[in-house]
Amino acid sequence: MVDLYSKVKEAAEKVRPFVRRTFVAESSYLGVSSGSSVFYKLENLQITGSFKPRGVFSKLLSMDESGRAVGLVTASTGNHGAAFAYAVSRLGLNGTVFVPKGSDPSKVKLIERFGGDVRFHGEDAVEAERYAAEYAASKGMIYLSPYNDLDVIAGHGTIALELLEQVDRLDAIFVALGSGGLISGIAGYAKGVNPDIEIVGCSPANSPVMMRSIEAGRIVDVPTKPTLSDGTAGGIEEDAVTFGLCRDLVDRFVTVSEEEIAAGIRTFLEREHMLIEGAAAVPIMSFVKLRDEYRSKHVAIIVCGANIAYETLRRVICKG
């Protein structure tokens, strides 16, 4: 298996000047209701509003200058694209972001706000990623995968490095699970520190692609439905390195409904006075679902982002 523990430590040195060391906050509300000690790692306060800059900077800073200079291409449904646009601009580089047709307009605007050259292609993330890779190859440019890259994964793992410096003891970490880049990095580092830390992969019931793939023993094309957790929605590349990492490092999987995700967004706003996106509500509500099993335990929840469209937020609040 890849030594993610060492790669994360190397990535941390590279990205430190470019990303925020985000706060950890103990949740008295969840702690009292569950009989546990519950800690939020607040990546919703990260630059660009999500954890994604960690992986992008890790990848870009692992490349030599000549490689970066030929031009960079990526694909994204939103948060990765915004992080890519920010990082490329910060480092004085040029980059293009392909997004699927029908992507959340607010997240497309976020990419553009950070200077991204946005182009539309495909009906979903997998189609956009495939085309972006082909486009980069045809133009002699470099393609940056949102998740299927060990340098990107190692960058995301710096969340766990910080978390385990900020909290003395942890029994479990709840992490949103889409294509697996975030949870692979976190699990790879956390298990390197303490193999007994339980890693819980949390997905929307409307799009549990990685979970179903691991159950099948191979990457499968799972029919999905629209979800508030658009940051974890979509398929997985056939050769995704994250499949094996999730299979080997994630201890258990849980899904939550759209109603639970909406309740998580509302409750976090009401109790913690912070805005989060649907993907961030998924691990919160996954813990709520399983909280009786974690009584007297020390649990961390990765609050992965805050980029929710105004109209989506309005609907969620009004339905509450």
CSV table of C-alpha atoms in Angstrom, one decimal:
chain,number,residue,atom,x,y,z
A,1,MET,CA,0.0,0.0,0.0
A,2,VAL,CA,1.1,3.6,-0.6
A,3,ASP,CA,2.8,5.2,2.4
A,4,LEU,CA,0.2,8.1,2.7
A,5,TYR,CA,1.4,8.9,6.2
A,6,SER,CA,4.8,10.1,4.8
A,7,LYS,CA,3.3,11.7,1.8
A,8,VAL,CA,0.9,13.8,4.0
A,9,LYS,CA,3.8,15.0,6.1
A,10,GLU,CA,5.6,16.1,3.0
A,11,ALA,CA,2.5,17.8,1.6
A,12,ALA,CA,2.0,19.7,4.9
A,13,GLU,CA,5.3,21.4,4.5
A,14,LYS,CA,4.5,22.4,0.9
A,15,VAL,CA,1.0,23.7,1.5
A,16,ARG,CA,1.4,25.4,4.9
A,17,PRO,CA,2.1,28.9,3.5
A,18,PHE,CA,-0.9,28.7,1.2
A,19,VAL,CA,-3.8,27.3,3.2
A,20,ARG,CA,-5.4,28.0,6.6
A,21,ARG,CA,-4.9,25.9,9.6
A,22,THR,CA,-8.6,25.6,10.3
A,23,PHE,CA,-10.1,25.7,13.8
A,24,VAL,CA,-11.4,22.7,15.7
A,25,ALA,CA,-14.5,23.4,17.8
A,26,GLU,CA,-16.1,21.1,20.3
A,27,SER,CA,-19.9,20.8,19.9
A,28,SER,CA,-21.6,21.1,23.2
A,29,TYR,CA,-25.0,20.4,21.4
A,30,LEU,CA,-23.9,17.1,19.9
A,31,GLY,CA,-21.8,16.2,22.9
A,32,VAL,CA,-24.7,16.5,25.3
A,33,SER,CA,-27.2,14.7,23.0
A,34,SER,CA,-24.8,11.8,22.3
A,35,GLY,CA,-22.9,11.4,25.6
A,36,SER,CA,-19.7,11.8,23.5
A,37,SER,CA,-17.0,14.3,23.0
A,38,VAL,CA,-17.6,15.7,19.5
A,39,PHE,CA,-15.2,17.9,17.6
A,40,TYR,CA,-15.7,19.7,14.3
A,41,LYS,CA,-12.8,20.3,12.0
A,42,LEU,CA,-14.0,23.5,10.3
A,43,GLU,CA,-12.9,23.3,6.7
A,44,ASN,CA,-15.9,25.4,5.9
A,45,LEU,CA,-13.6,28.3,7.0
A,46,GLN,CA,-10.9,27.3,4.6
A,47,ILE,CA,-9.9,29.5,1.7
A,48,THR,CA,-12.5,29.3,-1.1
A,49,GLY,CA,-15.0,27.8,1.3
A,50,SER,CA,-13.9,24.2,1.2
A,51,PHE,CA,-11.0,21.8,1.9
A,52,LYS,CA,-10.1,21.6,-1.7
A,53,PRO,CA,-7.1,24.1,-1.9
A,54,ARG,CA,-5.1,21.6,0.2
A,55,GLY,CA,-5.1,19.0,-2.6
A,56,VAL,CA,-4.6,21.5,-5.4
A,57,PHE,CA,-1.6,23.3,-3.8
A,58,SER,CA,-0.1,19.9,-2.9
A,59,LYS,CA,-0.2,18.8,-6.5
A,60,LEU,CA,1.0,22.0,-8.1
A,61,LEU,CA,3.8,22.4,-5.6
A,62,SER,CA,4.9,18.8,-6.3
A,63,MET,CA,5.4,19.7,-10.0
A,64,ASP,CA,8.5,21.3,-11.4
A,65,GLU,CA,8.1,24.9,-12.8
A,66,SER,CA,8.4,23.7,-16.4
A,67,GLY,CA,5.6,21.3,-15.9
A,68,ARG,CA,3.3,23.9,-14.4
A,69,ALA,CA,4.2,26.4,-17.1
A,70,VAL,CA,2.8,24.4,-20.1
A,71,GLY,CA,-0.8,25.1,-18.9
A,72,LEU,CA,-3.1,23.3,-16.5
A,73,VAL,CA,-6.5,21.8,-17.0
A,74,THR,CA,-9.0,20.3,-14.5
A,75,ALA,CA,-12.7,19.3,-14.2
A,76,SER,CA,-15.0,20.1,-11.4
A,77,THR,CA,-18.6,20.4,-10.3
A,78,GLY,CA,-17.6,23.4,-8.1
A,79,ASN,CA,-15.3,23.3,-5.1
A,80,HIS,CA,-12.3,21.8,-6.7
A,81,GLY,CA,-12.6,24.2,-9.6
A,82,ALA,CA,-12.7,27.2,-7.3
A,83,ALA,CA,-9.6,25.9,-5.4
A,84,PHE,CA,-7.8,25.2,-8.7
A,85,ALA,CA,-8.6,28.7,-10.0
A,86,TYR,CA,-7.4,30.3,-6.7
A,87,ALA,CA,-4.2,28.3,-6.6
A,88,VAL,CA,-3.4,28.8,-10.2
A,89,SER,CA,-3.9,32.6,-9.8
A,90,ARG,CA,-1.9,32.7,-6.6
A,91,LEU,CA,1.1,30.9,-8.2
A,92,GLY,CA,0.9,33.0,-11.4
A,93,LEU,CA,-0.1,30.2,-13.7
A,94,ASN,CA,-2.8,29.6,-16.4
A,95,GLY,CA,-5.6,27.1,-16.0
A,96,THR,CA,-8.9,25.9,-17.6
A,97,VAL,CA,-11.8,24.3,-15.7
A,98,PHE,CA,-14.3,22.0,-17.4
A,99,VAL,CA,-17.6,21.7,-15.6
A,100,PRO,CA,-20.6,19.5,-16.5
A,101,LYS,CA,-23.6,21.1,-18.0
A,102,GLY,CA,-26.2,21.8,-15.4
A,103,SER,CA,-23.7,22.5,-12.6
A,104,ASP,CA,-24.8,24.6,-9.7
A,105,PRO,CA,-24.6,28.2,-11.1
A,106,SER,CA,-23.4,29.6,-7.7
A,107,LYS,CA,-20.4,27.2,-7.8
A,108,VAL,CA,-19.6,28.1,-11.4
A,109,LYS,CA,-19.7,31.7,-10.4
A,110,LEU,CA,-17.3,30.9,-7.5
A,111,ILE,CA,-14.8,29.4,-9.9
A,112,GLU,CA,-15.1,32.5,-12.1
A,113,ARG,CA,-14.7,34.8,-9.1
A,114,PHE,CA,-11.3,33.2,-8.4
A,115,GLY,CA,-10.2,33.8,-12.0
A,116,GLY,CA,-11.0,30.4,-13.5
A,117,ASP,CA,-11.5,30.0,-17.3
A,118,VAL,CA,-14.7,27.9,-17.2
A,119,ARG,CA,-15.8,25.7,-20.1
A,120,PHE,CA,-18.8,23.4,-20.1
A,121,HIS,CA,-18.8,19.7,-21.2
A,122,GLY,CA,-20.6,16.5,-20.4
A,123,GLU,CA,-23.7,15.6,-18.4
A,124,ASP,CA,-21.8,14.6,-15.2
A,125,ALA,CA,-18.5,14.8,-13.5
A,126,VAL,CA,-17.1,11.6,-15.1
A,127,GLU,CA,-17.8,12.9,-18.6
A,128,ALA,CA,-16.2,16.3,-17.8
A,129,GLU,CA,-13.2,14.7,-16.2
A,130,ARG,CA,-12.7,12.3,-19.2
A,131,TYR,CA,-12.9,15.2,-21.7
A,132,ALA,CA,-10.7,17.5,-19.6
A,133,ALA,CA,-7.9,14.8,-19.6
A,134,GLU,CA,-8.3,14.3,-23.4
A,135,TYR,CA,-8.2,18.1,-24.0
A,136,ALA,CA,-5.1,18.5,-21.9
A,137,ALA,CA,-3.3,15.7,-23.7
A,138,SER,CA,-4.2,17.1,-27.1
A,139,LYS,CA,-2.9,20.5,-26.2
A,140,GLY,CA,0.3,19.3,-24.4
A,141,MET,CA,-1.1,20.6,-21.1
A,142,ILE,CA,-1.2,19.0,-17.7
A,143,TYR,CA,-4.5,17.5,-16.3
A,144,LEU,CA,-5.1,17.7,-12.6
A,145,SER,CA,-7.6,15.1,-11.4
A,146,PRO,CA,-9.9,16.3,-8.5
A,147,TYR,CA,-9.2,13.1,-6.6
A,148,ASN,CA,-7.4,10.4,-8.7
A,149,ASP,CA,-4.0,11.6,-7.8
A,150,LEU,CA,-1.8,10.7,-4.8
A,151,ASP,CA,-0.4,14.3,-4.4
A,152,VAL,CA,-4.0,15.6,-4.2
A,153,ILE,CA,-5.0,13.0,-1.7
A,154,ALA,CA,-1.9,13.7,0.4
A,155,GLY,CA,-2.9,17.4,0.4
A,156,HIS,CA,-6.3,16.5,1.8
A,157,GLY,CA,-4.7,14.3,4.4
A,158,THR,CA,-3.1,17.4,6.0
A,159,ILE,CA,-6.5,17.9,7.6
A,160,ALA,CA,-5.9,14.8,9.7
A,161,LEU,CA,-2.4,16.0,10.5
A,162,GLU,CA,-3.7,19.2,11.9
A,163,LEU,CA,-6.7,17.5,13.6
A,164,LEU,CA,-4.5,15.1,15.5
A,165,GLU,CA,-2.3,17.9,16.7
A,166,GLN,CA,-5.3,19.8,17.9
A,167,VAL,CA,-7.2,17.0,19.6
A,168,ASP,CA,-5.4,14.8,22.1
A,169,ARG,CA,-7.5,11.7,21.6
A,170,LEU,CA,-9.8,10.4,18.9
A,171,ASP,CA,-11.7,7.2,18.5
A,172,ALA,CA,-13.4,7.9,15.2
A,173,ILE,CA,-13.5,10.4,12.4
A,174,PHE,CA,-16.6,10.9,10.2
A,175,VAL,CA,-15.8,12.0,6.7
A,176,ALA,CA,-18.0,12.8,3.6
A,177,LEU,CA,-17.4,10.2,0.9
A,178,GLY,CA,-17.9,10.9,-2.8
A,179,SER,CA,-15.0,9.9,-5.1
A,180,GLY,CA,-12.8,9.2,-2.1
A,181,GLY,CA,-10.0,11.8,-2.3
A,182,LEU,CA,-10.8,13.5,1.0
A,183,ILE,CA,-11.4,10.3,3.1
A,184,SER,CA,-8.4,8.5,1.6
A,185,GLY,CA,-6.0,11.2,2.6
A,186,ILE,CA,-7.5,11.6,6.1
A,187,ALA,CA,-7.6,7.8,6.7
A,188,GLY,CA,-4.1,7.3,5.3
A,189,TYR,CA,-2.6,9.7,7.8
A,190,ALA,CA,-4.8,9.0,10.8
A,191,LYS,CA,-4.2,5.2,10.5
A,192,GLY,CA,-0.5,5.9,10.3
A,193,VAL,CA,-0.7,7.7,13.7
A,194,ASN,CA,-3.1,5.2,15.3
A,195,PRO,CA,-4.4,2.2,13.4
A,196,ASP,CA,-7.3,1.9,15.8
A,197,ILE,CA,-8.9,5.2,14.8
A,198,GLU,CA,-12.2,4.2,13.1
A,199,ILE,CA,-12.8,6.0,9.8
A,200,VAL,CA,-16.5,6.3,8.9
A,201,GLY,CA,-17.3,7.0,5.2
A,202,CYS,CA,-20.6,9.1,4.9
A,203,SER,CA,-22.6,9.3,1.7
A,204,PRO,CA,-25.9,10.6,0.6
A,205,ALA,CA,-28.4,7.7,0.0
A,206,ASN,CA,-29.1,9.3,-3.4
A,207,SER,CA,-25.5,8.9,-4.5
A,208,PRO,CA,-23.5,6.1,-2.7
A,209,VAL,CA,-21.3,5.2,-5.6
A,210,MET,CA,-18.1,4.4,-3.7
A,211,MET,CA,-19.9,2.4,-1.0
A,212,ARG,CA,-21.7,0.3,-3.6
A,213,SER,CA,-18.5,-0.2,-5.6
A,214,ILE,CA,-16.7,-1.5,-2.5
A,215,GLU,CA,-19.6,-3.8,-1.8
A,216,ALA,CA,-19.4,-5.1,-5.4
A,217,GLY,CA,-15.6,-5.5,-5.2
A,218,ARG,CA,-15.1,-3.2,-8.3
A,219,ILE,CA,-16.0,0.3,-9.5
A,220,VAL,CA,-19.6,0.1,-10.7
A,221,ASP,CA,-21.9,2.5,-12.4
A,222,VAL,CA,-24.6,3.2,-9.8
A,223,PRO,CA,-27.8,4.9,-10.8
A,224,THR,CA,-28.0,8.1,-8.7
A,225,LYS,CA,-30.6,10.8,-7.9
A,226,PRO,CA,-30.1,14.5,-7.3
A,227,THR,CA,-28.8,15.3,-3.8
A,228,LEU,CA,-28.2,18.4,-1.6
A,229,SER,CA,-24.7,16.9,-1.2
A,230,ASP,CA,-23.6,17.9,-4.7
A,231,GLY,CA,-20.0,17.9,-3.6
A,232,THR,CA,-20.1,14.1,-3.2
A,233,ALA,CA,-22.3,13.3,-6.2
A,234,GLY,CA,-21.3,11.6,-9.4
A,235,GLY,CA,-19.3,8.6,-10.5
A,236,ILE,CA,-15.7,7.4,-10.2
A,237,GLU,CA,-13.1,6.9,-12.9
A,238,GLU,CA,-12.4,3.3,-13.8
A,239,ASP,CA,-8.8,3.4,-12.6
A,240,ALA,CA,-9.4,5.5,-9.5
A,241,VAL,CA,-6.7,5.0,-6.9
A,242,THR,CA,-9.2,6.0,-4.3
A,243,PHE,CA,-11.1,2.7,-4.7
A,244,GLY,CA,-8.4,0.5,-3.2
A,245,LEU,CA,-7.6,3.1,-0.6
A,246,CYS,CA,-11.2,3.4,0.6
A,247,ARG,CA,-11.6,-0.4,0.5
A,248,ASP,CA,-8.5,-0.9,2.7
A,249,LEU,CA,-8.7,2.1,5.0
A,250,VAL,CA,-12.4,3.0,5.6
A,251,ASP,CA,-13.9,0.9,8.5
A,252,ARG,CA,-17.6,1.4,8.0
A,253,PHE,CA,-20.0,3.2,5.7
A,254,VAL,CA,-23.3,5.0,6.4
A,255,THR,CA,-25.8,6.8,4.2
A,256,VAL,CA,-28.2,9.6,5.0
A,257,SER,CA,-31.4,10.8,3.3
A,258,GLU,CA,-32.1,14.2,1.7
A,259,GLU,CA,-34.3,15.1,4.6
A,260,GLU,CA,-31.5,14.3,7.1
A,261,ILE,CA,-29.0,16.4,5.0
A,262,ALA,CA,-31.4,19.3,5.0
A,263,ALA,CA,-31.9,19.0,8.8
A,264,GLY,CA,-28.2,19.0,9.2
A,265,ILE,CA,-27.8,22.3,7.3
A,266,ARG,CA,-30.5,23.9,9.4
A,267,THR,CA,-29.3,22.6,12.7
A,268,PHE,CA,-25.7,23.7,12.1
A,269,LEU,CA,-26.9,27.1,11.3
A,270,GLU,CA,-29.1,27.3,14.3
A,271,ARG,CA,-26.8,25.7,16.9
A,272,GLU,CA,-23.3,26.6,15.6
A,273,HIS,CA,-24.2,29.8,13.8
A,274,MET,CA,-22.3,28.9,10.7
A,275,LEU,CA,-23.3,28.1,7.1
A,276,ILE,CA,-22.4,24.7,5.6
A,277,GLU,CA,-23.1,23.0,2.3
A,278,GLY,CA,-24.9,19.7,1.9
A,279,ALA,CA,-21.7,17.6,1.7
A,280,ALA,CA,-20.7,18.9,5.1
A,281,ALA,CA,-24.0,18.0,6.6
A,282,VAL,CA,-23.6,14.4,5.5
A,283,PRO,CA,-21.0,13.3,8.1
A,284,ILE,CA,-22.8,15.4,10.8
A,285,MET,CA,-26.1,13.6,10.3
A,286,SER,CA,-24.3,10.2,9.9
A,287,PHE,CA,-22.9,10.7,13.4
A,288,VAL,CA,-26.4,11.7,14.7
A,289,LYS,CA,-27.7,8.5,13.1
A,290,LEU,CA,-25.1,6.3,14.9
A,291,ARG,CA,-24.5,8.4,18.0
A,292,ASP,CA,-25.7,5.7,20.5
A,293,GLU,CA,-22.8,3.5,19.3
A,294,TYR,CA,-20.3,6.2,20.2
A,295,ARG,CA,-21.3,7.1,23.7
A,296,SER,CA,-18.3,8.1,25.9
A,297,LYS,CA,-16.1,8.1,22.7
A,298,HIS,CA,-14.1,11.0,21.2
A,299,VAL,CA,-15.3,11.7,17.7
A,300,ALA,CA,-14.3,14.2,15.0
A,301,ILE,CA,-16.5,15.3,12.1
A,302,ILE,CA,-14.9,16.9,9.1
A,303,VAL,CA,-17.0,19.9,8.1
A,304,CYS,CA,-15.8,20.0,4.5
A,305,GLY,CA,-17.3,23.1,3.0
A,306,ALA,CA,-19.7,26.1,3.1
A,307,ASN,CA,-20.5,26.7,-0.6
A,308,ILE,CA,-24.3,26.3,-0.8
A,309,ALA,CA,-26.4,28.2,-3.3
A,310,TYR,CA,-28.7,30.9,-1.9
A,311,GLU,CA,-31.8,29.3,-3.5
A,312,THR,CA,-30.9,25.9,-2.1
A,313,LEU,CA,-30.4,27.4,1.3
A,314,ARG,CA,-33.7,29.2,1.1
A,315,ARG,CA,-35.5,26.0,0.2
A,316,VAL,CA,-33.9,24.1,3.0
A,317,ILE,CA,-34.7,26.7,5.6
A,318,CYS,CA,-38.3,27.2,4.4
A,319,LYS,CA,-39.0,23.5,4.5
A,320,GLY,CA,-37.8,23.3,8.1
